[in-house]
Amino acid sequence: MAKPIGIFDSGLGGLTVARAIRTAFSTEDLVYLGDTARVPYGTRSAGTVVKYAIACAERLLSSDIKLLVVACNTASGVALGELQSRLDIPVVGVIEPGARAGVKATRSGRIGILATAGTVASGAYERAIHRENDTMNVFARPAPLFVPLAEEGWVTGEVPRLAARRYLGPLADADVDTIVLGCTHYPLLSKTIHEVAAELLGHDVTIVDSAQATVETLTDILTPTPPGLELPGSLRILVTDLPGQFGFAASRFLGQPTQGLDIQAIDL
Ligand code: DGL
């Protein structure tokens, strides 16, 4: 039997990555682990996030996964190297792909990053972008309120626009032409971020979704299913806490209702 792909995130936001993988590789079986009991990771110390990331990875290994996708930017920023050295399967994070896509998209060489405080403090996007091209100017800013706004489904209108204006101000001052969404939750606010950034800058800006960029990286690793053998892959969701509002929040990130999905609460 084909082995599944393991994906983990601090919570439900990484379902945006699971959704992008399902769209591109519809025959793959996925096991998603959301550490909903310990979210958010973005405000915690690097040492704590590394510890949590190892626990998530080990739990997914017990499902005999063939590949691990670290969908959480914060965990990718501080724990990817540790996971890659511990695991003997490929481990893919979201930062390298997002950084590469940002470098490819920019014309001016001025790239903005929006991410959690933990990801910004890790400097992981700057390092990844400079590995691609060391002439790039990178401006990384934390945008913490975007996480609860995405969870609330409050992604358009005056409140998210106000938050966007505040967070994007320094990126507009830096005159970036590309903004990488370096957090699982931010793609839900992509339209608002795009509009407000263009207003502040006075010109259009390219928005890079690191979830989408990660899927493009997986094309190098995954073998396409032979024609005639395609069957829709399964999605299993493991969560460390199953709150009452789970279905409402999860369906927004996943882009489909969660009824009928295999969802299980686990202890780590
Ligand atoms: N998943 C986190 C990330 O992509 C965002 C939410 C959190 O802070 O845990 O950085």
mmCIF file of C-alpha atoms and ligand atoms in Angstrom, residues 9-14 38-44 71-75 94 115-117 119 147 151 182-186, ligand 1:
data_model
loop_
_atom_site.group_PDB
_atom_site.id
_atom_site.type_symbol
_atom_site.label_atom_id
_atom_site.label_comp_id
_atom_site.label_asym_id
_atom_site.label_seq_id
_atom_site.Cartn_x
_atom_site.Cartn_y
_atom_site.Cartn_z
ATOM 1 C CA ASP A 9 1.213 22.729 11.776
ATOM 2 C CA SER A 10 0.744 24.464 15.101
ATOM 3 C CA GLY A 11 -3.008 24.415 14.474
ATOM 4 C CA LEU A 12 -5.468 24.513 11.620
ATOM 5 C CA GLY A 13 -3.793 27.146 9.417
ATOM 6 C CA GLY A 14 -1.599 24.461 7.804
ATOM 7 C CA ARG A 38 -0.512 24.253 21.919
ATOM 8 C CA VAL A 39 -1.188 26.823 19.175
ATOM 9 C CA PRO A 40 0.160 29.493 18.700
ATOM 10 C CA TYR A 41 3.812 28.653 18.069
ATOM 11 C CA GLY A 42 4.527 32.130 16.672
ATOM 12 C CA THR A 43 4.822 33.787 20.084
ATOM 13 C CA ARG A 44 6.905 31.040 21.758
ATOM 14 C CA ALA A 71 3.439 23.486 7.022
ATOM 15 C CA CYS A 72 4.069 25.866 9.927
ATOM 16 C CA ASN A 73 6.380 28.755 9.011
ATOM 17 C CA THR A 74 7.456 29.255 12.624
ATOM 18 C CA ALA A 75 8.417 25.571 12.985
ATOM 19 C CA VAL A 94 7.587 26.206 3.682
ATOM 20 C CA ALA A 115 5.151 36.442 9.342
ATOM 21 C CA THR A 116 4.752 35.639 13.037
ATOM 22 C CA ALA A 117 7.073 37.242 15.594
ATOM 23 C CA THR A 119 9.520 33.544 12.217
ATOM 24 C CA VAL A 147 -3.818 35.001 12.842
ATOM 25 C CA GLU A 151 -9.483 32.144 12.432
ATOM 26 C CA GLY A 182 5.164 33.765 5.567
ATOM 27 C CA CYS A 183 2.457 32.360 7.821
ATOM 28 C CA THR A 184 -0.091 29.585 7.308
ATOM 29 C CA HIS A 185 -3.008 31.901 8.118
ATOM 30 C CA TYR A 186 -2.227 34.858 5.901
HETATM 31 N N1 DGL B 1 1.312 28.193 11.885
HETATM 32 C C1 DGL B 1 1.951 29.415 12.310
HETATM 33 C C2 DGL B 1 2.931 29.869 11.212
HETATM 34 O O1 DGL B 1 2.785 29.564 10.053
HETATM 35 C C3 DGL B 1 0.953 30.508 12.594
HETATM 36 C C4 DGL B 1 0.134 30.309 13.854
HETATM 37 C C5 DGL B 1 0.980 30.195 15.094
HETATM 38 O O2 DGL B 1 1.518 31.208 15.582
HETATM 39 O O3 DGL B 1 1.117 29.081 15.588
HETATM 40 O O4 DGL B 1 3.885 30.540 11.524
#
